[in-house]
PDB file of C-alpha atoms in Angstrom:
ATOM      1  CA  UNK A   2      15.334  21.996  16.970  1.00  0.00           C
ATOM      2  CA  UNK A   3      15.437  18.391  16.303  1.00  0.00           C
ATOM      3  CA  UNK A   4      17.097  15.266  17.695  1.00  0.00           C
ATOM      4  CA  UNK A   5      17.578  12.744  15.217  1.00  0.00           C
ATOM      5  CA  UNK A   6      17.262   9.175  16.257  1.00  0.00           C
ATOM      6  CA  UNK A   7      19.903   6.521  15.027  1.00  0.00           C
ATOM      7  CA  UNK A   8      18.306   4.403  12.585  1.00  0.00           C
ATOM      8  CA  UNK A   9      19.863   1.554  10.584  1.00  0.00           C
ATOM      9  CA  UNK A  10      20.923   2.390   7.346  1.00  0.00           C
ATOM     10  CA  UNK A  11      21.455  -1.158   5.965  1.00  0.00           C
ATOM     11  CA  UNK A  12      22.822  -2.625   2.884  1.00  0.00           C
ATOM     12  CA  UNK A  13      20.811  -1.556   0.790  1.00  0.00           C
ATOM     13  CA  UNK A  14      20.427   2.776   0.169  1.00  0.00           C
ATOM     14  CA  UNK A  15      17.099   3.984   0.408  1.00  0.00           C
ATOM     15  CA  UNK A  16      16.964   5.813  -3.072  1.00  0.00           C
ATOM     16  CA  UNK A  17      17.907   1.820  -4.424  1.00  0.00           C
ATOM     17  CA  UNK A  18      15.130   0.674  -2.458  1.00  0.00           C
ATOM     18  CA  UNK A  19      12.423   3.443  -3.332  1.00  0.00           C
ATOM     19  CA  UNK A  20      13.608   3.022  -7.335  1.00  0.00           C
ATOM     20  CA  UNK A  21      12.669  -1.081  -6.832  1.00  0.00           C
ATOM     21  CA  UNK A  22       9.850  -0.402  -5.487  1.00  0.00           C
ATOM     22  CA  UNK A  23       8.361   2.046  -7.378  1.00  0.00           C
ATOM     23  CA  UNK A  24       9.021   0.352 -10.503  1.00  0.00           C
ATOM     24  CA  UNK A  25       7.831  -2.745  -9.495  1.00  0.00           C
ATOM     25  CA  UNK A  26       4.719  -1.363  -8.036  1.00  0.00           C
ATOM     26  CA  UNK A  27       3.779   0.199 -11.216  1.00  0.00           C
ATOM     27  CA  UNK A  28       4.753  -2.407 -13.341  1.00  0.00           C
ATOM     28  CA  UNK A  29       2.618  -4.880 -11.335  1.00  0.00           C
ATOM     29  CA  UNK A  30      -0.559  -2.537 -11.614  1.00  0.00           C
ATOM     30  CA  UNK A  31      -0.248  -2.472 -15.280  1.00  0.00           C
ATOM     31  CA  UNK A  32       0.197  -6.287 -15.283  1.00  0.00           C
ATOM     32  CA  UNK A  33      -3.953  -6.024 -14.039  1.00  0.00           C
ATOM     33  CA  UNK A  34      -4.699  -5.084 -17.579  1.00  0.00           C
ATOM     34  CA  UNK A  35      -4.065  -8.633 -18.763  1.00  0.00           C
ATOM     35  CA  UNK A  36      -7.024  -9.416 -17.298  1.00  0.00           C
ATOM     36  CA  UNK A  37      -8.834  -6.822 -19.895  1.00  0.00           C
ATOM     37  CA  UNK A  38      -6.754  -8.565 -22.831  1.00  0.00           C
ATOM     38  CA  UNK A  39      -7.506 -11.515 -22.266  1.00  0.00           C
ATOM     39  CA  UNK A  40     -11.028 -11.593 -20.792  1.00  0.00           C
ATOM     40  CA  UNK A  41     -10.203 -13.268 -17.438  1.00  0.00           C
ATOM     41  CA  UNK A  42      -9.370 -12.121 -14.523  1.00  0.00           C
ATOM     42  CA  UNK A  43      -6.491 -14.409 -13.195  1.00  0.00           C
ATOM     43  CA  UNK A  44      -3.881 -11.944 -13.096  1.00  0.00           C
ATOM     44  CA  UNK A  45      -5.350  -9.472 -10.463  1.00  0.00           C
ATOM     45  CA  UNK A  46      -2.737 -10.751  -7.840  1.00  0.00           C
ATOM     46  CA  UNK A  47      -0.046  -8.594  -9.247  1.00  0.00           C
ATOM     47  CA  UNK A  48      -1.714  -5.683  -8.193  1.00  0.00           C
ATOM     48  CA  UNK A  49      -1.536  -7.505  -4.865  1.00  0.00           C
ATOM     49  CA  UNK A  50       1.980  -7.796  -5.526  1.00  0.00           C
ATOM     50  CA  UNK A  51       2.201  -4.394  -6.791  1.00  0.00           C
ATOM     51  CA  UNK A  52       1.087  -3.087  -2.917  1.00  0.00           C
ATOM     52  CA  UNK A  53       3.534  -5.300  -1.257  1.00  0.00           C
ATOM     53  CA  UNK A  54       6.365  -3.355  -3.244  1.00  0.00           C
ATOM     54  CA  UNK A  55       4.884  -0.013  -1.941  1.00  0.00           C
ATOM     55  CA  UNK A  56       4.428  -0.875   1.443  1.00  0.00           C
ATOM     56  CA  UNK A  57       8.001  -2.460   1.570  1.00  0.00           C
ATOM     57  CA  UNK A  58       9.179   0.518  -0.135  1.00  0.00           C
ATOM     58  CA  UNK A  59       7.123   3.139   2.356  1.00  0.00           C
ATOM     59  CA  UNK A  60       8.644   1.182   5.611  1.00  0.00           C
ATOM     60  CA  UNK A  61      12.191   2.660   4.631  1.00  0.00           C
ATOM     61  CA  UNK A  62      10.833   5.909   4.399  1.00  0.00           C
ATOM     62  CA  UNK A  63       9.220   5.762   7.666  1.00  0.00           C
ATOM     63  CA  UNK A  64      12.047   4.686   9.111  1.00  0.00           C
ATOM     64  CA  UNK A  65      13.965   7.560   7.727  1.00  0.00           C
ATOM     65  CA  UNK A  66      11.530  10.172   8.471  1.00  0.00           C
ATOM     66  CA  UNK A  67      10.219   9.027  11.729  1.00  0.00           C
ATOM     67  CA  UNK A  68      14.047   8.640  12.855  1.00  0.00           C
ATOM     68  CA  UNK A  69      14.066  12.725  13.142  1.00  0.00           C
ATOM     69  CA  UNK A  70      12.634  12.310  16.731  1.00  0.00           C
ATOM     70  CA  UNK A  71       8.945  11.326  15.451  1.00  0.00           C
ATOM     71  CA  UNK A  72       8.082   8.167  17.816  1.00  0.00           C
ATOM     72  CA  UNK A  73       4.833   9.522  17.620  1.00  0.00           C
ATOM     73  CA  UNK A  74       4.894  10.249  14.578  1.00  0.00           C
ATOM     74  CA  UNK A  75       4.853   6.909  12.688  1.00  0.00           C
ATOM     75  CA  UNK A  76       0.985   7.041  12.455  1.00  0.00           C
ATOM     76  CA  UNK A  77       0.770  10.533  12.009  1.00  0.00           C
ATOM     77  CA  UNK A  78       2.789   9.667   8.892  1.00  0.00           C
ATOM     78  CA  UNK A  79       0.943   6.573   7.585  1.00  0.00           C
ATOM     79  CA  UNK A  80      -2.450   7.932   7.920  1.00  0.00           C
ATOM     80  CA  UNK A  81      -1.058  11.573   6.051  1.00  0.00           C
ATOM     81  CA  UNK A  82       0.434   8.747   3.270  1.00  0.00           C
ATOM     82  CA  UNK A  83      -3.218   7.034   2.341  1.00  0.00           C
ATOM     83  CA  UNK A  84      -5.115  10.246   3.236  1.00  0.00           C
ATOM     84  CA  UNK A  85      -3.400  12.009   0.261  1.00  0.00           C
ATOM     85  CA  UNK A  86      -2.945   8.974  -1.751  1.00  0.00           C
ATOM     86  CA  UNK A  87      -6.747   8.036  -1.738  1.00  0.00           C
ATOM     87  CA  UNK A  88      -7.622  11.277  -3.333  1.00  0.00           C
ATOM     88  CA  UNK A  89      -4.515  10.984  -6.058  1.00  0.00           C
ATOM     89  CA  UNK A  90      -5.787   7.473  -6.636  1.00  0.00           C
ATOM     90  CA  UNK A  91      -9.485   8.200  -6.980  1.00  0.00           C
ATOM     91  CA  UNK A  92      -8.626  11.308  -9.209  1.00  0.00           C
ATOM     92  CA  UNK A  93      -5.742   9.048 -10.623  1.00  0.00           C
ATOM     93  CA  UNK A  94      -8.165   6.142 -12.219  1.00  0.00           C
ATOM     94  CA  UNK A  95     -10.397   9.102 -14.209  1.00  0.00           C
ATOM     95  CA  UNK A  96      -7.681   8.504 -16.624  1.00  0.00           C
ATOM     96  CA  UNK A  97      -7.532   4.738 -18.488  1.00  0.00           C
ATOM     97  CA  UNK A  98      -4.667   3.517 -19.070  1.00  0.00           C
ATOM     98  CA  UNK A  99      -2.347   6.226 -18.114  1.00  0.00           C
ATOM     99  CA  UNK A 100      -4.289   5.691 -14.858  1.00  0.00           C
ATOM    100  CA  UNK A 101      -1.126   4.371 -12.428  1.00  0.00           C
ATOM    101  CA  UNK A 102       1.219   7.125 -14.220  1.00  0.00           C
ATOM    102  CA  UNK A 103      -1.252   9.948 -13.462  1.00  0.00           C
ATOM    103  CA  UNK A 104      -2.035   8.735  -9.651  1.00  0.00           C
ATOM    104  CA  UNK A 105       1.723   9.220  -9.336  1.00  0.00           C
ATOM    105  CA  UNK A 106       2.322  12.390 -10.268  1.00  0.00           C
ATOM    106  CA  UNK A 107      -0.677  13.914  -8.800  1.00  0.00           C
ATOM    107  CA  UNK A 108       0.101  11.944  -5.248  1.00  0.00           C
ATOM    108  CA  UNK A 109       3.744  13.468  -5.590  1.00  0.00           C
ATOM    109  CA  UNK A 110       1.980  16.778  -6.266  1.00  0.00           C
ATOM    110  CA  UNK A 111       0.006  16.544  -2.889  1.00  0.00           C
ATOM    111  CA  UNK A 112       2.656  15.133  -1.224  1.00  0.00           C
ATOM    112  CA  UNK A 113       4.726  17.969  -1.723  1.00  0.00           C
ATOM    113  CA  UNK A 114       2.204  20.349  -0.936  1.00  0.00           C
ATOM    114  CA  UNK A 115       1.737  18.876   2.537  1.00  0.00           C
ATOM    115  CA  UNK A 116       5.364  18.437   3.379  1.00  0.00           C
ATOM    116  CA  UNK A 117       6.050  22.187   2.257  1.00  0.00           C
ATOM    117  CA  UNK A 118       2.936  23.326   5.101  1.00  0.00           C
ATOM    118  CA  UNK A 119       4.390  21.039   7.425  1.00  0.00           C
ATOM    119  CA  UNK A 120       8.015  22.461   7.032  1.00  0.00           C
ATOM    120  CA  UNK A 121       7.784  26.111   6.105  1.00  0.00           C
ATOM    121  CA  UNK A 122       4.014  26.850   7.467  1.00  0.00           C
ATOM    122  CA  UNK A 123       3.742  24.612  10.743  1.00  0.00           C
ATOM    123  CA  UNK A 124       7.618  24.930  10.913  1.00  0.00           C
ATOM    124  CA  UNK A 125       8.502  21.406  11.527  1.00  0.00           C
ATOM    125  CA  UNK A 126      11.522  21.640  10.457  1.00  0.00           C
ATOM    126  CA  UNK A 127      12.273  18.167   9.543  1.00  0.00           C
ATOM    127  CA  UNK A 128      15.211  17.912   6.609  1.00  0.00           C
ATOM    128  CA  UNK A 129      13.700  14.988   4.815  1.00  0.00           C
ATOM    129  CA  UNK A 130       9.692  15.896   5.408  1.00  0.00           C
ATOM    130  CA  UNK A 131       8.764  16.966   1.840  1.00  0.00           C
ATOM    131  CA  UNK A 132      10.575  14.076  -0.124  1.00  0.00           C
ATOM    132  CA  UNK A 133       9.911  12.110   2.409  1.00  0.00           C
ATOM    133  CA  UNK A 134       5.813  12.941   2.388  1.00  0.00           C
ATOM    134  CA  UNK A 135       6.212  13.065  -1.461  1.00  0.00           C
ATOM    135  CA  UNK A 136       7.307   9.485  -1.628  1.00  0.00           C
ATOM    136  CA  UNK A 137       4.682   8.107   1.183  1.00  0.00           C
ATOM    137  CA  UNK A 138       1.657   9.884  -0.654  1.00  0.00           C
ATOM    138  CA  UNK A 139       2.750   7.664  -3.538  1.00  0.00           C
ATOM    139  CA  UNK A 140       2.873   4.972  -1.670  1.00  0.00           C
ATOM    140  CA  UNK A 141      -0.512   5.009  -0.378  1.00  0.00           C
ATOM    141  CA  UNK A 142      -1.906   5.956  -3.669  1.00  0.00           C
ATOM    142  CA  UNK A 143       0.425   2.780  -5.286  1.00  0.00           C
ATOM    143  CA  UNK A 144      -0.833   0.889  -2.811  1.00  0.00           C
ATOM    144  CA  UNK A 145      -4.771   1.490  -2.617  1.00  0.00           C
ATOM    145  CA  UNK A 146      -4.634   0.826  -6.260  1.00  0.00           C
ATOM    146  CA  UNK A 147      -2.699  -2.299  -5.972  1.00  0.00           C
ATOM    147  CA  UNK A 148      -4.982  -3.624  -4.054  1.00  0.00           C
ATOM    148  CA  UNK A 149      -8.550  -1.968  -6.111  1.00  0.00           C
ATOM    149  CA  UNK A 150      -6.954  -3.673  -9.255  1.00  0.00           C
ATOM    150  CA  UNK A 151      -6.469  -7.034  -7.226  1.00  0.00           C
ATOM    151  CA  UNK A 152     -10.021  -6.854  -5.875  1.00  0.00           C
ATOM    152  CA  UNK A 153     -11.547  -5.709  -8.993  1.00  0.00           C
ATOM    153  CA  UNK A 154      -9.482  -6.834 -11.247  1.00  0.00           C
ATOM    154  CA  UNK A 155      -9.111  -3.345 -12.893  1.00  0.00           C
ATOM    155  CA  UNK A 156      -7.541   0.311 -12.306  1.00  0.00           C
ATOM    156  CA  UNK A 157     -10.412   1.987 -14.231  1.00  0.00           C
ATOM    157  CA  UNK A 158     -12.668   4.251 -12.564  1.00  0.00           C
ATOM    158  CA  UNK A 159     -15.835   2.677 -13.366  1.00  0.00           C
ATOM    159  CA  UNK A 160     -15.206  -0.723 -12.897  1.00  0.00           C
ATOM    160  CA  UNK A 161     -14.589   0.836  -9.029  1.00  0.00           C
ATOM    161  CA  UNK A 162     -17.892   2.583  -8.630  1.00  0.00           C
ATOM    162  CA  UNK A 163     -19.698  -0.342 -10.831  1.00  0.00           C
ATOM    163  CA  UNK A 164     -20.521  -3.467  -9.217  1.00  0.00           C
ATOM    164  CA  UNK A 165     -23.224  -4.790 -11.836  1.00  0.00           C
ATOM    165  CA  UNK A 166     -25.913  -3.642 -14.599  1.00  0.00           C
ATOM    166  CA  UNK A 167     -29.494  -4.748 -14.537  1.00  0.00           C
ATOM    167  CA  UNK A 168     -31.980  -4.260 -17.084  1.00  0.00           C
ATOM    168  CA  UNK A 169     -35.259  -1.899 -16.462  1.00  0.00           C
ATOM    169  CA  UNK A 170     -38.112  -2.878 -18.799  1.00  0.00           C
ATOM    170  CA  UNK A 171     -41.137  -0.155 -19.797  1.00  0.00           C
ATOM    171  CA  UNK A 172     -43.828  -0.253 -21.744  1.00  0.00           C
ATOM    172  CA  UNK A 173     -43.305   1.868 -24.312  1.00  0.00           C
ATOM    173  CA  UNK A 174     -46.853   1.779 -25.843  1.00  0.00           C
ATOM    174  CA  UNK A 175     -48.043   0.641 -29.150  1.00  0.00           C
ATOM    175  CA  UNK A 176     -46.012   1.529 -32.460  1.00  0.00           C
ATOM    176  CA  UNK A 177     -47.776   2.584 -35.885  1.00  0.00           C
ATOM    177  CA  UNK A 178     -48.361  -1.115 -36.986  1.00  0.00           C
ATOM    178  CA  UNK A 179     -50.398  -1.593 -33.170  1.00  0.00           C
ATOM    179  CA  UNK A 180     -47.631  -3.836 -32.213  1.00  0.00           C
ATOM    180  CA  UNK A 181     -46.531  -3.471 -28.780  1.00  0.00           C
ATOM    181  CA  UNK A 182     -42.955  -2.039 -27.787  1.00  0.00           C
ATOM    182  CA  UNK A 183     -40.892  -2.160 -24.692  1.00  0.00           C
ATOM    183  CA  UNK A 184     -38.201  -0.021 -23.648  1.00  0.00           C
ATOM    184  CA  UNK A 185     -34.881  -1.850 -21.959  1.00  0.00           C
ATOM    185  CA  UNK A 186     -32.553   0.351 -20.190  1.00  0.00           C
ATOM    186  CA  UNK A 187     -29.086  -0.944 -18.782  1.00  0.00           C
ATOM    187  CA  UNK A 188     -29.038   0.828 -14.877  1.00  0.00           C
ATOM    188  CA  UNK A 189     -25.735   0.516 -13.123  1.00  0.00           C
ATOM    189  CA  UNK A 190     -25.472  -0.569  -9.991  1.00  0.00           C
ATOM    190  CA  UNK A 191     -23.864   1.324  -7.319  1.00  0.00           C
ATOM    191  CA  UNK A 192     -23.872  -0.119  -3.944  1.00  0.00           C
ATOM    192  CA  UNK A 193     -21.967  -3.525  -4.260  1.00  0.00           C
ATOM    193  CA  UNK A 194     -18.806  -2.069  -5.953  1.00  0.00           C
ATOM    194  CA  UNK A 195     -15.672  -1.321  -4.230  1.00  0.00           C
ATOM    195  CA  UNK A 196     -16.166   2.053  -3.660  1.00  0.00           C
ATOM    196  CA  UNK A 197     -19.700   2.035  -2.931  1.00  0.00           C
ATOM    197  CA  UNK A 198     -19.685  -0.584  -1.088  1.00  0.00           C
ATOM    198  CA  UNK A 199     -16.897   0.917   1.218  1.00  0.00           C
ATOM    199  CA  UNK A 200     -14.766  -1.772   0.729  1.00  0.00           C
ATOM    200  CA  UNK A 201     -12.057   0.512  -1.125  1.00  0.00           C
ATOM    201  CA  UNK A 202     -12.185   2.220   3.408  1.00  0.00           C
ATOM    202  CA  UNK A 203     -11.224  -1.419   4.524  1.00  0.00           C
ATOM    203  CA  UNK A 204      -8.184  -1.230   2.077  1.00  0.00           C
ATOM    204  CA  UNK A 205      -7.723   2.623   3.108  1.00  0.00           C
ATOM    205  CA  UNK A 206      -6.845   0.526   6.720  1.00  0.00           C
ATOM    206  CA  UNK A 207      -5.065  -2.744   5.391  1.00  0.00           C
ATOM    207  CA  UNK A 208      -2.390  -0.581   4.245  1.00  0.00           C
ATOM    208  CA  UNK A 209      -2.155   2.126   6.425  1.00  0.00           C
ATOM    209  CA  UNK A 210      -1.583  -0.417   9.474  1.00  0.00           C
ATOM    210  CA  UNK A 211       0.687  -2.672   7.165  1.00  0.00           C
ATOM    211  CA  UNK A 212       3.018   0.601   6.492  1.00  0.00           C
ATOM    212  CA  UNK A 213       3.024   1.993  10.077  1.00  0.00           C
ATOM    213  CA  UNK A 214       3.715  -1.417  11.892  1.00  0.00           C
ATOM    214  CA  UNK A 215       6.854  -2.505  10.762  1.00  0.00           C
ATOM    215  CA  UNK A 216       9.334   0.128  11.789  1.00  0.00           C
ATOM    216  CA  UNK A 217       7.075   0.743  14.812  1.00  0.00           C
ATOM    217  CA  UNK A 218       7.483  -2.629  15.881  1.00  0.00           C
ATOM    218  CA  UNK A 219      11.459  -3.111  15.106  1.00  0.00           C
ATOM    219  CA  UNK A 220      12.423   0.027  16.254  1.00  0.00           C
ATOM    220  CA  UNK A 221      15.332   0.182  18.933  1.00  0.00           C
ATOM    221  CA  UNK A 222      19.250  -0.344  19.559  1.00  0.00           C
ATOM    222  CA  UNK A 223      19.154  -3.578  17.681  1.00  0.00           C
ATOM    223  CA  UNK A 224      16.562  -2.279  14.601  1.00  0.00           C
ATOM    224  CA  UNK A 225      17.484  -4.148  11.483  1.00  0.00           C
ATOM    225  CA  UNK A 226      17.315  -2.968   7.731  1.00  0.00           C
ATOM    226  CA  UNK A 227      16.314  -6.550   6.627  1.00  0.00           C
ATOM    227  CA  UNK A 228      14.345  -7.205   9.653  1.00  0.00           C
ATOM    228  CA  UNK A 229      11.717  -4.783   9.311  1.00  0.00           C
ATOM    229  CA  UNK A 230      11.336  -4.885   5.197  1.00  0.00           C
ATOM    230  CA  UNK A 231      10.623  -8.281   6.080  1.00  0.00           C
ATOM    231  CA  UNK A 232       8.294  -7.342   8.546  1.00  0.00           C
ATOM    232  CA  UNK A 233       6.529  -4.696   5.783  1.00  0.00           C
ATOM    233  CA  UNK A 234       6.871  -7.464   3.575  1.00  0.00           C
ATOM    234  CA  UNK A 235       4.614  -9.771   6.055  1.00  0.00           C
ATOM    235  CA  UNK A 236       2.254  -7.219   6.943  1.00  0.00           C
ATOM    236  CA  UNK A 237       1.797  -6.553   3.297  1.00  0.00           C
ATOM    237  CA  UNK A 238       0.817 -10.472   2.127  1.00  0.00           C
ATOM    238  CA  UNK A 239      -1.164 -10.481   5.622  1.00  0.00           C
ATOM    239  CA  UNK A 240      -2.911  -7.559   4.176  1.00  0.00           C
ATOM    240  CA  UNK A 241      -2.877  -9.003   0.587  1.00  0.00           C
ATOM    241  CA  UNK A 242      -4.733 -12.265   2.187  1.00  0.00           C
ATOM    242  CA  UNK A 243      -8.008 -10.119   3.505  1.00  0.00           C
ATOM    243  CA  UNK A 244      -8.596  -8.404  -0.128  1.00  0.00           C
ATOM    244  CA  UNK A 245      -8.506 -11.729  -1.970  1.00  0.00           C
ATOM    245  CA  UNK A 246     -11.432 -12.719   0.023  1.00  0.00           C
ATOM    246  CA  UNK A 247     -12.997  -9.337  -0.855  1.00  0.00           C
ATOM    247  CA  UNK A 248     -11.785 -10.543  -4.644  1.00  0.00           C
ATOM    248  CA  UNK A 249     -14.084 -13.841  -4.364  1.00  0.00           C
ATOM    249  CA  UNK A 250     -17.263 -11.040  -4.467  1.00  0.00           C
ATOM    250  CA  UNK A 251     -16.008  -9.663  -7.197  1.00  0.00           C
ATOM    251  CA  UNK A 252     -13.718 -11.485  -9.307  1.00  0.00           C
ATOM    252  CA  UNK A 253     -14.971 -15.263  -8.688  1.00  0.00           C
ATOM    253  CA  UNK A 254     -14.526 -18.106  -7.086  1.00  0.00           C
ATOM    254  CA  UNK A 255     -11.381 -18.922  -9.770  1.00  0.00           C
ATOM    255  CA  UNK A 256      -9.125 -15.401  -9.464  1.00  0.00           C
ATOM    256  CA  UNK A 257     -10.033 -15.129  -5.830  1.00  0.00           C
ATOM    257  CA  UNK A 258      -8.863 -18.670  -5.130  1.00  0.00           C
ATOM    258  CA  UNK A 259      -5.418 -17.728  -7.141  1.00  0.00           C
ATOM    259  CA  UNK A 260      -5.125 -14.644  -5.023  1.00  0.00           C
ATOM    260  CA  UNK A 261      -5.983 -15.965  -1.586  1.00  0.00           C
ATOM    261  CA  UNK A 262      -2.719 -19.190  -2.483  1.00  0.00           C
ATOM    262  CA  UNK A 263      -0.779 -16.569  -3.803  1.00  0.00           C
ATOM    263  CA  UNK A 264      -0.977 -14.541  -0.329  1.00  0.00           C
ATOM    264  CA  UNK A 265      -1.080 -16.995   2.454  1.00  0.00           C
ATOM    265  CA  UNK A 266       2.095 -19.076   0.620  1.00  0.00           C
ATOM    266  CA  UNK A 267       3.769 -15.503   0.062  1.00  0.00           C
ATOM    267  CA  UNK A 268       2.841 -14.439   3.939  1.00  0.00           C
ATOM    268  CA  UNK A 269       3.730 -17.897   5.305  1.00  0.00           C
ATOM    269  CA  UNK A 270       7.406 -17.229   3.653  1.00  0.00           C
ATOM    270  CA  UNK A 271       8.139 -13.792   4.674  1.00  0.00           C
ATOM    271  CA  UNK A 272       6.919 -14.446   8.103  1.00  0.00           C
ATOM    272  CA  UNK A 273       8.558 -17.489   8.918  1.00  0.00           C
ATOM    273  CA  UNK A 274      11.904 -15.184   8.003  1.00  0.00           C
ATOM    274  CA  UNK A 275      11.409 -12.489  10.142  1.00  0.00           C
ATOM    275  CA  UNK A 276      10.811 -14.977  12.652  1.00  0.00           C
ATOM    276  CA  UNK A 277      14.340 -16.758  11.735  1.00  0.00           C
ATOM    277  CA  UNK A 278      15.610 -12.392  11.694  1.00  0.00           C
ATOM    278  CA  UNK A 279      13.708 -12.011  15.072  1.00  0.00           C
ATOM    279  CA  UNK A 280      15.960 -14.946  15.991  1.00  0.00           C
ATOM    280  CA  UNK A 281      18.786 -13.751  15.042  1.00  0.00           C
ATOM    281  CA  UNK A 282      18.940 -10.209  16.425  1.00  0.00           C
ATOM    282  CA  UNK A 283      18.078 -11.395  19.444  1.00  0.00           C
ATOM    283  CA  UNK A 284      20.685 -13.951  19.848  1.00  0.00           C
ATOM    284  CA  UNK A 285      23.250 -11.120  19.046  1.00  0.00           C
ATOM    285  CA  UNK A 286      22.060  -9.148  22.331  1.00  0.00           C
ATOM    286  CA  UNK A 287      21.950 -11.873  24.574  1.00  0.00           C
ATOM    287  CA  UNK A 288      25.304 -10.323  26.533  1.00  0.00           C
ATOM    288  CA  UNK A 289      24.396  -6.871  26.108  1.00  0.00           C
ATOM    289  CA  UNK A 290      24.730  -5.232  29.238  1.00  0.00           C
ATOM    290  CA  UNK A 291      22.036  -3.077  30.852  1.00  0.00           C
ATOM    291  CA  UNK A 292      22.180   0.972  30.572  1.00  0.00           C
ATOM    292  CA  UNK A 293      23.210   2.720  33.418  1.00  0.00           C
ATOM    293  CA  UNK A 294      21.689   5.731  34.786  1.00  0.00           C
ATOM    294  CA  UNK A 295      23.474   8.593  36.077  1.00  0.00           C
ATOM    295  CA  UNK A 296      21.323  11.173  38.241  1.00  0.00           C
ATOM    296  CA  UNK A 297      21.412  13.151  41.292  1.00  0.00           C
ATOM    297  CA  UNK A 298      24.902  13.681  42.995  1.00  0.00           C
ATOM    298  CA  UNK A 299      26.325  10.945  40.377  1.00  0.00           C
TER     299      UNK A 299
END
C-alpha cells in the first residue's frame, strides 16, 4: 500500500513540461555539431544548455514520483536516472550522428526494464514508476551527453575516449636504393580524454546532485511548481559552470571562456529568481498557524 504525498501540480502539466524539455534537450545536443561544420568549437554551450532542459525536465518527474511516499527516495531515484543513462549514453555515442536519437531510445529501453523489476518483481507498487523511471533514465543519459558535448565539444564516441594523437617514429631500415626509411605511426592517447580521464564520473555527479536537490529542497506544504524548476534550473547552470572549466582542457581557452559567461550570467539569473520565489512563498505563510497535535486521551 502506498500513501501518496500532495505535491503541487502547477501551471504548467507535466507531459507539457517533459515534451519542452525533451525537445529542447535534443535539439541543443545536435546544435554541438556546428562545431564539426564549421571547424570551431564555440557552440559547445548548447549542449550545456541542452542538460539544463533535462535536469529541469527530470525535477518534475521527481516530484511526481517521489510524491508516492518516497522521501527517501529522491536519491534512490537520481542515482537509478544517471546509473542507467550512463550506459545508454556510452552505448548511445557508438552511433554518429544518430548518436542523441539512439541514447534515447536505448535509455527508455532500460528505463523500462528497471521500473517493470521495481513494480512487478520487487513489488513496489508505485502507479507512475515505469514511465516515470523511463523518462529519468533519459534524462540522465540527455544530460551526461549535454554536458560530454559541452566539454568536448562533440557527441561522438571517440572524440570521448580520445584526448590527443602523438606520432611514434621507427627505423624502418634501409630501402633498395640504401636510403634510409622511418616508420611514423599516429598512437591515440587515452588518459587525458573525458572518459579516461574520469572526468565524464565528475559529470556522472554534477547532474545527479543537480536533479535530486531541487524537489528535495522545496518540498513541503508551501512546495511551488515554479519554485523548484527554478531551483533545477539553478542547480543546472551551477553545474553547467564546473564543466566549462573542464571545457578550457579540452576545448580552449576561447569556447571555454564562452561557456564559463554563458553559465555564471545564466546561474546568476535563475538564482537571483528563486531567491525573489523563496521570497515570495514565504511571505504567503507568514500567518500560517502552527499544526496541532492530537494524542493520548485528546
Amino acid at each position: 500500500m502506498t500513501a501518496k504525498m500532495e505535491a503541487s501540480e502547477g501551471k504548467m502539466p507535466h507531459n507539457k513540461l517533459m515534451t519542452y524539455g525533451l525537445v529542447i534537450a535534443v535539439v541543443g545536443t545536435y546544435l554541438t555539431y556546428l562545431n564539426v561544420l564549421t571547424g570551431i568549437a564555440v557552440f559547445s554551450f548548447f549542449g550545456g544548455i541542452a542538460a539544463v532542459a533535462a535536469l529541469w525536465w527530470g525535477s518534475d518527474t521527481i516530484k511526481h514520483l517521489c510524491s508516492y511516499g518516497l522521501g527517501t527516495g529522491v536519491p534512490s531515484a537520481g542515482m537509478i536516472a544517471f546509473g542507467s543513462g550512463a550506459i545508454a549514453m556510452i552505448v548511445g555515442t557508438k552511433f554518429g550522428i544518430a548518436s542523441p536519437i539512439v541514447t534515447v531510445i536505448l535509455a527508455a529501453i532500460l528505463g523500462a526494464v528497471i521500473g517493470y523489476t521495481a513494480n512487478n518483481i520487487i513489488n513496489m507498487n508505485i502507479p507512475v514508476m515505469i514511465m516515470s523511471l523511463m523518462e529519468l533514465a533519459v534524462v540522465g543519459a540527455l544530460t551526461m551527453l549535454g554536458f560530454a558535448s559541452m566539454a568536448t565539444g562533440s557527441f561522438e564516441f571517440n572524440q570521448l575516449i580520445i584526448g590527443s594523437m602523438s606520432l611514434s617514429v621507427e627505423n624502418a631500415g634501409a630501402a633498395a636504393g640504401g636510403a634510409q626509411t622511418f616508420l611514423v605511426t599516429a598512437i591515440p592517447q587515452y588518459g587525458n580524454s573525458l572518459i579516461g580521464g574520469a572526468a565524464l564520473a565528475v559529470i556522472f555527479f554534477l547532474g545527479a546532485l543537480a536533479l535530486q536537490h531541487p524537489f528535495n529542497a522545496c518540498l513541503g506544504p508551501n512546495e511551488s511548481q515554479d519554485r523548484t524548476l527554478m531551483l533545477a534550473l539553478s542547480c543546472g547552470f551551477l553545474s553547467m559552470i564546473v564543466v566549462a572549466v573542464i571545457s578550457l582542457v579540452f576545448l580552449g581557452i576561447l569556447a571555454g571562456v564562452i561557456n564559463l559567461v554563458i553559465s555564471l550570467i545564466a546561474w546568476f539569473y535563475c538564482y537571483k529568481t528563486y531567491i525573489d520565489l523563496s521570497k515570495r512563498d514565504a511571505y504567503a505563510w507568514l500567518d500560517s498557524k502552527p499544526i496541532i497535535e492530537v494524542g493520548g486521551d485528546q
